Amino acid sequence: MPKINSRICLAVLVGWVMIGALATGCGDAGATITRLTVGTPGADPYAPMSGTDQVRLTASTQAGGTTAGDSPGLYGGTRRTASCDPAALVEFLKANPDKARAWAAVHGIQPGGIAAFVERLTPVLLRTDTLVTNHGYRNGKAVASPAVLQTGMGVLVNEYGFPAVKCNCGNPLTQPEKKISTGNAKYTGQSWPHFSKRKVTKIKPREPAKGAVTVFVLVDPEAKVGFERPRATTGTLDGPAEALPATEPTQVPESGDPSSGVPGTDMPTPTDSGTPTDSSTPGTETPADGTGVPTDQPTSEPEAPVTPSTQQSETEPTGEISSVPDQSAGPVPS
């Protein structure tokens, strides 16, 4: 059994402990957030791609609230393997100049700068359901809408640790509007097991004054080991796998009304077929974003350390799933 690398172990622990609680006020109760599941490109994709997501990924116990993009253990990945193909995305956009112009405009760059921009990104897997602004392509323009990306989805993150590309469709991603409250919002789109408004994570990019992230500390899909991935690399330079600590500390939830200290009830969110779920309807879960009601303790089992190779893992082997291409979205890059 490999020894626990003190740098990775302490980084994973301390990184989560130092997450700050950010007050969001009342939030935007009128927002509608679209749920986007692993393996499907969603509506209005730029370039549908397959094999970018992991369906059997052990979610982080630190879900919900706001997390810094450089937090060790925030993202996952398979050591020596990239979840995305940045070069294929660049080639597709070169072959589709109309889409390239719309794509580049989202990130405030010129089409000619797409290759250099993408080269600075790092492929990872989401370990929490994550709130972003998704930019689809419709009628020659980028169309923005708030979205929650399911745990296990492959993304390319920028040098400050924020998702910049949704890999299974090539859509550019940006930060969500600050006024959106994940607890007060309505949700549409297909749901998934264990989805909860209170476990939707907002990622805060690393402060630019601290400089770019140099190394991301990732966790494997089974949450057994951690490893380092240098920024802007695709797995070939990954560091050695090291056993993770038995547990992760509890994440600090977003704060609202300081007088409220009673945990809410984690009611299940029904799977809908396009009809938004109004959080004000009796029987739905208590919002945790901007309402002052802290989240419950994680209900999942603690993440266990690696044991000798003779022991069988209780987690099923990880498996990639392929996206379902939208035939109207144009050719799929090879």
Coordinates of C-alpha atoms in Angstrom, one line a residue:
M1 CA 0.0 0.0 0.0
P2 CA 1.5 3.4 -0.9
K3 CA 2.2 5.8 1.8
I4 CA 0.0 8.9 2.0
N5 CA 1.8 11.8 0.5
S6 CA 1.6 14.4 3.2
R7 CA 1.3 17.2 0.6
I8 CA -1.7 15.7 -1.1
C9 CA -3.4 14.5 2.1
L10 CA -3.1 17.8 3.9
A11 CA -4.0 19.7 0.8
V12 CA -7.2 17.8 0.4
L13 CA -8.1 18.3 4.1
V14 CA -7.0 21.9 4.5
G15 CA -8.3 22.9 1.1
W16 CA -11.9 22.0 2.1
V17 CA -11.6 23.4 5.6
M18 CA -10.6 26.8 4.3
I19 CA -13.7 27.2 2.1
G20 CA -15.3 30.5 3.1
A21 CA -19.0 30.9 3.7
L22 CA -20.4 33.5 1.3
A23 CA -23.7 35.3 1.9
T24 CA -25.9 35.5 -1.1
G25 CA -28.9 37.4 0.3
C26 CA -32.4 36.5 -0.9
G27 CA -31.2 35.5 -4.4
D28 CA -33.2 35.3 -7.5
A29 CA -36.4 33.3 -6.7
G30 CA -37.5 33.6 -10.4
A31 CA -34.5 31.9 -11.9
T32 CA -35.0 28.7 -13.9
I33 CA -32.0 26.3 -14.0
T34 CA -31.7 23.5 -16.5
R35 CA -30.3 20.1 -15.3
L36 CA -27.9 18.6 -17.7
T37 CA -27.1 14.9 -17.3
V38 CA -23.9 13.0 -18.0
G39 CA -23.6 11.4 -21.4
T40 CA -26.0 13.8 -23.2
P41 CA -24.9 17.0 -25.0
G42 CA -28.2 18.8 -24.2
A43 CA -29.9 21.3 -26.5
D44 CA -28.0 23.5 -28.9
P45 CA -24.6 21.8 -28.8
Y46 CA -21.5 23.0 -30.6
A47 CA -19.7 19.7 -31.2
P48 CA -21.2 16.6 -29.6
M49 CA -18.5 14.2 -28.4
S50 CA -18.6 10.7 -26.9
G51 CA -16.7 9.1 -24.0
T52 CA -16.1 12.3 -22.0
D53 CA -18.2 11.5 -18.9
Q54 CA -18.1 9.0 -16.0
V55 CA -21.3 7.5 -14.9
R56 CA -19.9 5.5 -11.9
L57 CA -18.0 8.4 -10.2
T58 CA -18.1 8.6 -6.4
A59 CA -19.4 12.1 -5.6
S60 CA -17.6 14.2 -3.1
T61 CA -19.1 14.4 0.3
Q62 CA -18.4 18.2 0.2
A63 CA -21.3 19.3 -1.9
G64 CA -23.3 22.5 -1.9
G65 CA -22.3 26.1 -1.0
T66 CA -19.4 27.9 -2.7
T67 CA -16.0 26.3 -3.2
A68 CA -12.8 27.9 -4.5
G69 CA -11.7 26.6 -7.9
D70 CA -8.2 25.7 -6.7
S71 CA -9.5 23.5 -3.8
P72 CA -7.6 20.2 -3.7
G73 CA -10.1 17.3 -4.3
L74 CA -12.8 19.6 -5.9
Y75 CA -12.3 17.8 -9.2
G76 CA -11.7 14.3 -10.2
G77 CA -10.0 12.4 -13.0
T78 CA -8.5 9.1 -14.2
R79 CA -4.7 9.1 -13.8
R80 CA -2.9 9.3 -17.0
T81 CA -6.1 9.7 -18.9
A82 CA -7.9 12.8 -20.2
S83 CA -11.6 13.1 -20.0
C84 CA -11.7 15.5 -22.9
D85 CA -10.0 16.0 -26.3
P86 CA -9.1 19.7 -26.5
A87 CA -7.4 19.2 -29.9
A88 CA -10.6 17.8 -31.4
L89 CA -12.6 20.8 -30.2
V90 CA -10.1 23.2 -31.8
E91 CA -10.2 21.3 -35.1
F92 CA -14.0 21.3 -35.1
L93 CA -14.2 25.0 -34.5
K94 CA -11.7 25.7 -37.2
A95 CA -13.9 23.8 -39.6
N96 CA -17.0 25.7 -38.5
P97 CA -16.1 29.4 -38.6
D98 CA -19.7 30.5 -37.7
K99 CA -19.6 28.5 -34.5
A100 CA -16.0 29.5 -33.8
R101 CA -17.0 33.2 -33.9
A102 CA -19.9 32.6 -31.4
W103 CA -17.7 30.4 -29.2
A104 CA -14.9 32.9 -29.0
A105 CA -17.2 35.8 -28.3
V106 CA -18.4 34.0 -25.1
H107 CA -14.8 34.0 -23.7
G108 CA -14.0 37.5 -25.1
I109 CA -11.4 36.3 -27.6
Q110 CA -10.9 36.4 -31.3
P111 CA -11.6 33.2 -33.3
G112 CA -7.9 33.1 -34.2
G113 CA -7.1 32.8 -30.5
I114 CA -9.2 29.7 -29.8
A115 CA -6.3 27.3 -30.1
A116 CA -4.1 29.2 -27.6
F117 CA -7.0 29.6 -25.2
V118 CA -7.9 25.9 -25.2
E119 CA -4.2 24.9 -24.8
R120 CA -4.3 26.6 -21.4
L121 CA -7.2 24.5 -20.1
T122 CA -7.1 21.3 -18.1
P123 CA -9.4 18.2 -18.5
V124 CA -11.1 17.1 -15.2
L125 CA -14.3 15.4 -14.0
L126 CA -16.9 17.1 -11.8
R127 CA -17.2 15.6 -8.3
T128 CA -20.3 17.7 -7.4
D129 CA -23.4 18.9 -9.2
T130 CA -22.1 22.3 -10.4
L131 CA -23.9 25.5 -11.3
V132 CA -22.6 27.3 -14.4
T133 CA -23.9 29.5 -17.3
N134 CA -24.1 27.2 -20.3
H135 CA -23.8 28.8 -23.8
G136 CA -25.5 26.8 -26.6
Y137 CA -25.4 27.6 -30.3
R138 CA -28.6 28.6 -32.0
N139 CA -29.2 30.6 -35.2
G140 CA -25.6 31.7 -35.5
K141 CA -25.3 33.0 -31.9
A142 CA -24.4 31.8 -28.4
V143 CA -27.4 31.4 -26.2
A144 CA -26.8 31.7 -22.4
S145 CA -28.8 29.9 -19.7
P146 CA -28.1 28.8 -16.1
A147 CA -27.5 25.1 -15.8
V148 CA -26.5 22.4 -13.3
L149 CA -24.0 19.9 -14.6
Q150 CA -24.2 16.5 -13.1
T151 CA -21.4 14.9 -11.1
G152 CA -19.2 12.8 -13.4
M153 CA -19.3 15.2 -16.3
G154 CA -16.1 16.0 -18.1
V155 CA -15.1 19.7 -18.3
L156 CA -12.1 21.8 -19.2
V157 CA -11.2 24.2 -16.4
N158 CA -9.2 27.4 -16.8
E159 CA -6.1 28.5 -15.0
Y160 CA -8.2 29.8 -12.1
G161 CA -10.1 26.5 -11.6
F162 CA -13.4 27.4 -13.2
P163 CA -15.1 25.2 -15.9
A164 CA -14.7 26.8 -19.3
V165 CA -15.9 24.0 -21.6
K166 CA -18.5 21.3 -21.3
C167 CA -16.7 18.4 -23.0
N168 CA -19.6 16.3 -24.3
C169 CA -20.9 19.1 -26.5
G170 CA -18.1 21.6 -26.7
N171 CA -20.2 24.4 -25.2
P172 CA -18.4 27.3 -23.6
L173 CA -19.1 27.8 -19.9
T174 CA -18.9 30.9 -17.7
Q175 CA -19.7 31.8 -14.1
P176 CA -23.4 31.9 -13.1
E177 CA -25.0 35.2 -12.2
K178 CA -24.4 36.1 -8.6
K179 CA -28.1 36.7 -8.0
I180 CA -29.1 33.2 -8.7
S181 CA -30.1 31.2 -5.6
T182 CA -29.8 27.5 -6.1
G183 CA -32.3 26.9 -3.3
N184 CA -35.0 29.3 -4.5
A185 CA -34.7 28.6 -8.2
K186 CA -37.0 26.4 -10.3
Y187 CA -35.4 23.4 -12.1
T188 CA -36.3 21.8 -15.4
G189 CA -34.8 19.0 -17.4
Q190 CA -34.2 15.3 -16.5
S191 CA -33.2 14.8 -12.9
W192 CA -30.9 12.1 -11.5
P193 CA -30.7 10.0 -8.4
H194 CA -29.8 11.9 -5.2
F195 CA -30.2 15.3 -6.9
S196 CA -30.7 18.0 -4.3
K197 CA -30.9 21.7 -4.6
R198 CA -28.9 22.0 -1.4
K199 CA -26.1 20.0 -2.9
V200 CA -25.6 22.1 -6.0
T201 CA -22.1 23.7 -5.8
K202 CA -21.0 27.1 -6.9
I203 CA -17.4 27.3 -7.9
K204 CA -15.5 30.6 -7.2
P205 CA -12.5 31.1 -9.4
R206 CA -9.1 31.4 -7.7
E207 CA -8.3 35.1 -7.0
P208 CA -6.2 36.5 -9.9
A209 CA -3.9 38.2 -7.4
K210 CA -2.8 34.7 -6.3
G211 CA -1.7 33.9 -9.9
A212 CA -2.7 30.9 -12.0
V213 CA -3.1 27.4 -10.6
T214 CA 0.0 25.4 -11.3
V215 CA -1.1 22.0 -10.2
F216 CA -4.6 20.5 -9.6
V217 CA -5.0 17.9 -7.0
L218 CA -7.5 15.4 -8.4
V219 CA -9.3 12.4 -7.0
D220 CA -9.9 9.2 -8.9
P221 CA -13.5 8.2 -9.9
E222 CA -13.7 5.7 -7.0
A223 CA -12.4 8.2 -4.5
K224 CA -9.6 5.9 -3.4
V225 CA -6.5 7.8 -4.4
G226 CA -5.4 11.4 -5.2
F227 CA -2.9 12.6 -7.7
E228 CA -1.5 15.8 -9.1
R229 CA -2.2 17.0 -12.6
P230 CA -0.1 20.0 -13.8
R231 CA -2.3 22.7 -15.3
A232 CA -2.7 22.6 -19.1
T233 CA -1.7 18.9 -19.4
T234 CA -3.9 16.0 -20.4
G235 CA -2.7 13.2 -18.1
T236 CA 0.7 12.4 -19.5
L237 CA 2.4 14.3 -16.7
D238 CA 0.2 13.2 -13.8
G239 CA 1.9 12.6 -10.5
P240 CA 1.9 9.3 -8.6
A241 CA -1.3 8.0 -7.0
E242 CA -1.4 8.4 -3.3
A243 CA -3.9 7.0 -0.7
L244 CA -6.6 9.5 0.5
P245 CA -7.5 10.1 4.1
A246 CA -10.4 8.2 5.4
T247 CA -12.7 11.2 5.6
E248 CA -13.0 14.7 4.3
P249 CA -13.9 17.6 6.6
T250 CA -17.4 19.1 6.4
Q251 CA -17.7 22.0 3.9
V252 CA -18.9 25.3 5.3
P253 CA -22.4 26.0 3.8
E254 CA -23.4 29.4 2.3
S255 CA -24.7 31.7 5.0
G256 CA -27.8 33.8 5.0
D257 CA -29.9 34.6 8.0
P258 CA -27.5 34.1 11.0
S259 CA -30.4 33.5 13.4
S260 CA -31.3 30.3 11.6
G261 CA -29.3 27.3 12.7
V262 CA -31.7 24.4 12.2
P263 CA -30.7 22.0 9.4
G264 CA -33.3 21.6 6.7
T265 CA -34.9 18.4 5.6
D266 CA -33.4 16.8 2.5
M267 CA -36.6 16.0 0.6
P268 CA -36.1 14.3 -2.8
T269 CA -36.5 16.3 -6.0
P270 CA -38.8 14.5 -8.4
T271 CA -37.7 13.8 -11.9
D272 CA -39.6 16.0 -14.3
S273 CA -40.0 16.1 -18.0
G274 CA -39.6 19.8 -18.6
T275 CA -41.9 21.2 -15.9
P276 CA -40.0 23.4 -13.5
T277 CA -40.1 22.4 -9.8
D278 CA -41.0 25.4 -7.8
S279 CA -39.1 25.4 -4.5
S280 CA -42.0 27.3 -2.8
T281 CA -44.3 24.3 -3.3
P282 CA -45.1 22.6 0.0
G283 CA -43.2 19.4 0.5
T284 CA -40.1 20.4 -1.4
E285 CA -36.7 20.6 0.3
T286 CA -35.6 23.6 2.2
P287 CA -33.4 26.0 0.3
A288 CA -29.8 26.2 1.5
D289 CA -28.6 29.0 -0.8
G290 CA -29.2 32.5 0.6
T291 CA -31.9 31.5 3.0
G292 CA -29.9 31.1 6.2
V293 CA -30.7 27.4 6.6
P294 CA -27.4 25.4 6.7
T295 CA -27.1 22.1 4.9
D296 CA -27.4 18.7 6.6
Q297 CA -24.3 16.7 7.2
P298 CA -23.4 14.5 4.2
T299 CA -25.5 11.4 4.0
S300 CA -23.0 9.4 2.0
E301 CA -20.5 7.0 3.5
P302 CA -17.1 8.5 4.2
E303 CA -14.5 8.0 1.6
A304 CA -12.3 5.1 2.6
P305 CA -8.5 4.9 2.3
V306 CA -6.8 2.6 -0.1
T307 CA -6.2 -0.9 1.3
P308 CA -3.8 -3.6 0.0
S309 CA -4.5 -4.8 -3.5
T310 CA -6.0 -8.1 -2.2
Q311 CA -9.1 -6.4 -1.0
Q312 CA -11.9 -6.0 -3.4
S313 CA -13.4 -2.5 -3.8
E314 CA -17.0 -2.0 -2.8
T315 CA -17.4 0.4 -5.6
E316 CA -18.2 -0.9 -9.1
P317 CA -15.5 -0.2 -11.7
T318 CA -15.9 3.1 -13.3
G319 CA -17.3 3.3 -16.7
E320 CA -17.4 5.9 -19.4
I321 CA -20.6 6.7 -21.1
S322 CA -21.1 8.2 -24.5
S323 CA -23.0 11.3 -25.4
V324 CA -26.0 11.1 -27.7
P325 CA -25.1 13.3 -30.6
D326 CA -27.6 15.8 -31.9
Q327 CA -27.8 15.2 -35.7
S328 CA -28.7 18.8 -36.2
A329 CA -25.6 20.1 -34.5
G330 CA -23.1 19.4 -37.3
P331 CA -20.4 16.9 -37.8
V332 CA -18.8 15.2 -34.8
P333 CA -15.1 15.7 -34.5
S334 CA -13.1 12.5 -34.7

